[in-house]
Coordinates of C-alpha atoms in Angstrom, one line a residue:
M30 CA -17.6 -18.2 14.8
K31 CA -14.3 -19.0 16.4
K32 CA -12.6 -19.8 13.1
F33 CA -13.6 -16.4 11.8
W34 CA -12.3 -14.6 14.9
P35 CA -9.3 -16.5 16.2
K36 CA -7.3 -15.2 19.1
P37 CA -3.9 -13.5 18.3
N38 CA -0.9 -15.8 18.4
K39 CA 0.7 -13.7 21.0
K40 CA -0.5 -11.1 23.5
I41 CA 0.2 -7.5 22.4
D42 CA 1.4 -5.0 24.9
M43 CA -0.9 -2.0 24.4
N44 CA 1.4 0.3 26.3
Q45 CA 4.7 -0.6 24.6
K46 CA 3.4 -0.9 21.1
A47 CA 0.2 1.2 21.1
S48 CA 0.0 2.0 17.4
D49 CA 0.7 -1.6 16.3
A50 CA -1.8 -3.0 18.8
L51 CA -4.6 -0.6 17.8
L52 CA -4.1 -1.2 14.2
Y53 CA -4.1 -5.0 14.8
R54 CA -7.4 -4.6 16.7
M55 CA -8.9 -2.6 13.8
I56 CA -7.9 -5.2 11.3
P57 CA -8.6 -8.5 13.2
H58 CA -8.0 -11.9 11.7
A59 CA -11.8 -12.1 11.1
L60 CA -11.9 -9.1 8.8
G61 CA -8.8 -10.1 6.9
D62 CA -10.0 -13.7 6.6
L63 CA -13.5 -12.6 5.5
F64 CA -12.1 -10.4 2.7
S65 CA -9.6 -13.0 1.7
R66 CA -12.4 -15.5 1.3
Y67 CA -14.7 -13.1 -0.5
F68 CA -12.0 -12.1 -3.0
R69 CA -10.6 -15.6 -3.2
L70 CA -7.3 -13.9 -2.6
E71 CA -4.1 -15.5 -4.0
V72 CA -0.8 -14.3 -2.5
A73 CA 2.6 -14.8 -4.2
G74 CA 6.1 -13.8 -3.2
A75 CA 5.6 -13.4 0.6
E76 CA 9.1 -14.7 1.0
N77 CA 10.3 -11.4 -0.4
L78 CA 9.0 -9.5 2.6
P79 CA 11.7 -8.4 5.1
R80 CA 11.4 -10.3 8.4
T81 CA 13.7 -7.7 10.1
G82 CA 14.9 -4.3 9.4
S83 CA 13.5 -1.5 7.3
G84 CA 11.7 -1.8 3.9
I85 CA 9.5 0.1 1.6
I86 CA 6.5 -1.8 0.2
T87 CA 5.4 0.0 -3.1
P88 CA 2.1 -1.3 -4.6
N89 CA 0.0 -0.1 -7.5
H90 CA -3.0 1.8 -6.1
S91 CA -6.5 0.9 -7.3
G92 CA -10.1 0.5 -6.3
Y93 CA -11.0 3.9 -4.8
A94 CA -12.1 2.5 -1.4
G95 CA -8.5 1.8 -0.1
V96 CA -9.2 -1.9 0.5
D97 CA -5.9 -2.7 -1.2
A98 CA -4.0 -1.0 1.7
L99 CA -6.0 -3.0 4.2
M100 CA -5.4 -6.3 2.5
I101 CA -1.7 -5.7 1.9
T102 CA -1.2 -4.7 5.5
Y103 CA -3.1 -7.8 6.6
E104 CA -1.0 -10.1 4.4
I105 CA 2.2 -8.5 5.6
Y106 CA 1.2 -9.1 9.2
K107 CA 0.1 -12.6 8.4
G108 CA 3.3 -13.5 6.6
T109 CA 5.9 -11.7 8.9
G110 CA 4.1 -10.7 12.1
R111 CA 5.0 -7.1 11.3
I112 CA 2.6 -4.2 10.7
P113 CA 3.9 -1.5 8.3
R114 CA 3.3 2.2 8.8
V115 CA 0.9 3.2 6.0
M116 CA 1.8 6.5 4.3
T117 CA -1.4 8.4 4.0
H118 CA -2.7 11.5 2.2
Y119 CA -2.3 14.7 4.2
F120 CA -6.0 15.4 4.1
W121 CA -6.6 13.0 6.9
F122 CA -4.3 15.0 9.1
L123 CA -5.8 18.4 8.7
S124 CA -8.1 18.0 11.7
R125 CA -7.6 16.4 15.1
L126 CA -10.9 14.6 14.6
T127 CA -9.3 12.4 12.0
S128 CA -5.6 12.8 12.6
N129 CA -5.6 11.4 16.2
P130 CA -7.3 8.1 15.4
M131 CA -5.3 7.7 12.1
Q132 CA -2.0 8.2 14.0
K133 CA -3.0 5.7 16.7
M134 CA -3.8 3.1 14.1
G135 CA -0.3 3.5 12.5
F136 CA -1.2 5.7 9.6
V137 CA 1.4 8.4 8.9
N138 CA 1.2 11.6 6.9
A139 CA 2.9 10.8 3.6
T140 CA 6.0 13.0 3.7
T141 CA 9.6 12.1 3.0
T142 CA 10.6 13.2 6.5
N143 CA 8.1 10.9 8.2
G144 CA 9.1 8.0 5.9
I145 CA 12.8 8.4 6.7
Y146 CA 12.0 8.6 10.5
H147 CA 10.1 5.3 10.5
L148 CA 12.7 3.6 8.2
N149 CA 15.4 4.6 10.6
K150 CA 13.4 3.0 13.3
K151 CA 13.7 -0.2 11.3
N152 CA 10.0 -0.3 10.4
L153 CA 8.3 -1.3 7.2
I154 CA 6.4 1.4 5.4
L155 CA 3.6 0.9 2.9
L156 CA 3.7 3.6 0.3
F157 CA 1.7 4.0 -3.0
P158 CA 3.9 5.9 -5.5
E159 CA 0.9 6.8 -7.6
G160 CA -0.8 8.5 -4.7
E161 CA -4.5 9.4 -5.1
Y162 CA -4.1 9.6 -8.9
G163 CA -3.8 5.9 -9.0
N164 CA -6.4 5.2 -6.4
F165 CA -9.0 7.4 -8.0
K166 CA -8.3 6.9 -11.7
P167 CA -11.3 5.9 -13.8
T168 CA -11.8 2.2 -14.3
S169 CA -11.4 2.8 -18.0
Q170 CA -7.7 3.3 -17.2
A171 CA -7.5 0.1 -15.1
Y172 CA -4.0 -1.3 -14.5
N173 CA -2.3 1.6 -16.3
L174 CA 0.2 3.0 -13.7
Q175 CA 0.0 6.7 -13.2
E176 CA 3.1 8.8 -12.8
F177 CA 5.2 7.9 -9.8
R178 CA 6.2 10.3 -7.1
R179 CA 9.8 9.9 -6.4
G180 CA 10.0 10.3 -2.6
F181 CA 10.2 6.6 -2.0
V182 CA 13.4 6.4 -4.0
R183 CA 15.0 9.2 -1.9
M184 CA 13.8 7.4 1.3
A185 CA 15.4 4.1 0.2
I186 CA 18.7 5.7 -0.7
K187 CA 19.0 7.8 2.4
T188 CA 18.1 4.9 4.8
Q189 CA 19.7 2.1 2.7
S190 CA 16.3 0.3 2.8
P191 CA 15.1 -2.2 0.2
I192 CA 12.2 -1.5 -2.0
I193 CA 9.6 -4.3 -2.5
P194 CA 7.5 -3.5 -5.5
T195 CA 4.0 -5.1 -5.1
V196 CA 1.3 -5.9 -7.6
V197 CA -2.4 -5.9 -6.8
I198 CA -4.8 -7.5 -9.3
G199 CA -8.6 -7.5 -8.8
A200 CA -9.2 -4.2 -6.9
E201 CA -9.9 -2.4 -10.2
E202 CA -12.9 -4.7 -10.8
T203 CA -14.0 -4.6 -7.1
F204 CA -14.8 -0.9 -7.0
I205 CA -15.8 0.7 -10.3
N206 CA -14.9 4.4 -10.6
L207 CA -16.5 6.5 -13.4
G208 CA -14.1 9.5 -13.1
Q209 CA -12.5 12.1 -10.9
I210 CA -13.6 15.3 -9.2
K211 CA -10.5 17.5 -9.1
L212 CA -10.4 19.9 -6.1
E213 CA -6.8 21.0 -6.7
K214 CA -7.9 24.6 -6.8
W215 CA -8.6 24.5 -3.1
F216 CA -6.5 21.5 -1.9
K217 CA -3.1 20.5 -3.1
N218 CA -3.0 17.1 -4.9
F219 CA -6.6 16.4 -3.9
V220 CA -9.1 14.5 -6.1
L221 CA -12.3 12.5 -5.3
P222 CA -13.7 9.5 -7.1
L223 CA -17.1 9.1 -8.9
P224 CA -17.9 5.6 -7.7
L225 CA -20.5 3.4 -9.5
N226 CA -20.8 0.9 -6.6
L227 CA -20.3 1.1 -2.8
V228 CA -20.6 -2.6 -2.0
P229 CA -17.4 -4.4 -3.2
L230 CA -17.9 -6.7 -6.2
P231 CA -16.6 -10.3 -5.8
A232 CA -13.6 -10.0 -8.1
R233 CA -10.7 -12.4 -7.7
W234 CA -7.7 -10.8 -6.1
K235 CA -4.0 -11.5 -6.4
I236 CA -1.3 -9.8 -4.4
Q237 CA 2.3 -10.4 -5.6
F238 CA 5.3 -9.2 -3.7
L239 CA 8.2 -8.9 -6.2
P240 CA 11.8 -9.4 -5.3
P241 CA 13.4 -6.6 -3.2
I242 CA 15.5 -4.0 -4.9
H243 CA 18.6 -2.9 -3.0
L244 CA 19.9 0.4 -4.4
P245 CA 23.8 0.5 -4.5
Y246 CA 24.2 4.1 -3.8
S247 CA 25.4 6.2 -0.9
P248 CA 22.9 8.4 1.0
D249 CA 24.2 11.5 -0.7
A250 CA 22.9 10.1 -4.0
A251 CA 19.4 10.9 -2.9
D252 CA 20.1 14.5 -3.9
D253 CA 20.8 13.5 -7.5
N254 CA 17.4 14.3 -9.2
D255 CA 18.3 12.7 -12.5
L256 CA 19.3 9.4 -10.8
V257 CA 16.2 9.4 -8.6
H258 CA 13.9 10.0 -11.6
E259 CA 15.6 7.2 -13.5
I260 CA 15.3 4.7 -10.7
A261 CA 11.6 5.6 -10.2
S262 CA 10.9 5.2 -13.9
E263 CA 12.6 1.8 -14.1
I264 CA 10.7 0.5 -11.1
R265 CA 7.4 1.8 -12.6
E266 CA 8.2 0.1 -15.9
D267 CA 9.0 -3.2 -14.2
M268 CA 5.8 -3.0 -12.2
Q269 CA 3.8 -2.3 -15.3
L270 CA 5.3 -5.4 -17.0
A271 CA 4.4 -7.5 -13.9
I272 CA 0.9 -6.1 -13.9
N273 CA 0.4 -6.7 -17.6
K274 CA 1.6 -10.3 -17.2
A275 CA -0.7 -11.0 -14.2
V276 CA -3.8 -9.5 -15.9
E277 CA -3.1 -11.5 -19.1
S278 CA -2.7 -14.7 -17.2
R279 CA -6.1 -14.4 -15.5
S280 CA -8.7 -17.0 -16.7
T281 CA -11.6 -15.2 -15.1
I282 CA -12.4 -12.0 -13.1
Y283 CA -15.5 -12.8 -11.1
V284 CA -16.1 -16.5 -11.3

């Protein structure tokens, strides 16, 4: 049992780093190791993760259950000792019942203002540019990137932070989604999945951290809508090519 629940390498001060400590306790080595084994996870490009300073991790979003966020966070911590702030849908912050524990675990309401705040604090943030439209897209559209929201580009320019595009393969086949329930009439940007399975299927996973992108623009350029749109589109295209290459190179999905 000890190898599945090893002690942390260093003691965490719960008073000085409360959110990091609680998030670490919620995602212990045992859970991360268990999922890594179950998914036979392969990780590539961990050397591209910033060891110091700010950075924006931007993965594709897939597999409606959000396990991709958990696994990416675990691998970032495993590779760098850092825990990113996870930019999360505003729905989780509508009630104190959910907002308080989410904030204590390091989850942050996904706004440009919040992202800039944490980047200026030299934190890493984990942000899914597709939002819930990527996470809850039908499996029939697997690995087709949805439209990117462009706030991450503005954050990167304003704070002079690198963007680390990230590719996740396997989550689409882990949680099968039949479609979407759109509730935008009542809640802004809010959809729900129609899942086929609740127990994760044992698909093989790969997480690939691509080389960091340093945008050579002054902070004022964040107000240039055409430039921001162009950068977001280029990053989306590059990520789609990387996804296509990774999917085509797979020899098997479940075996």
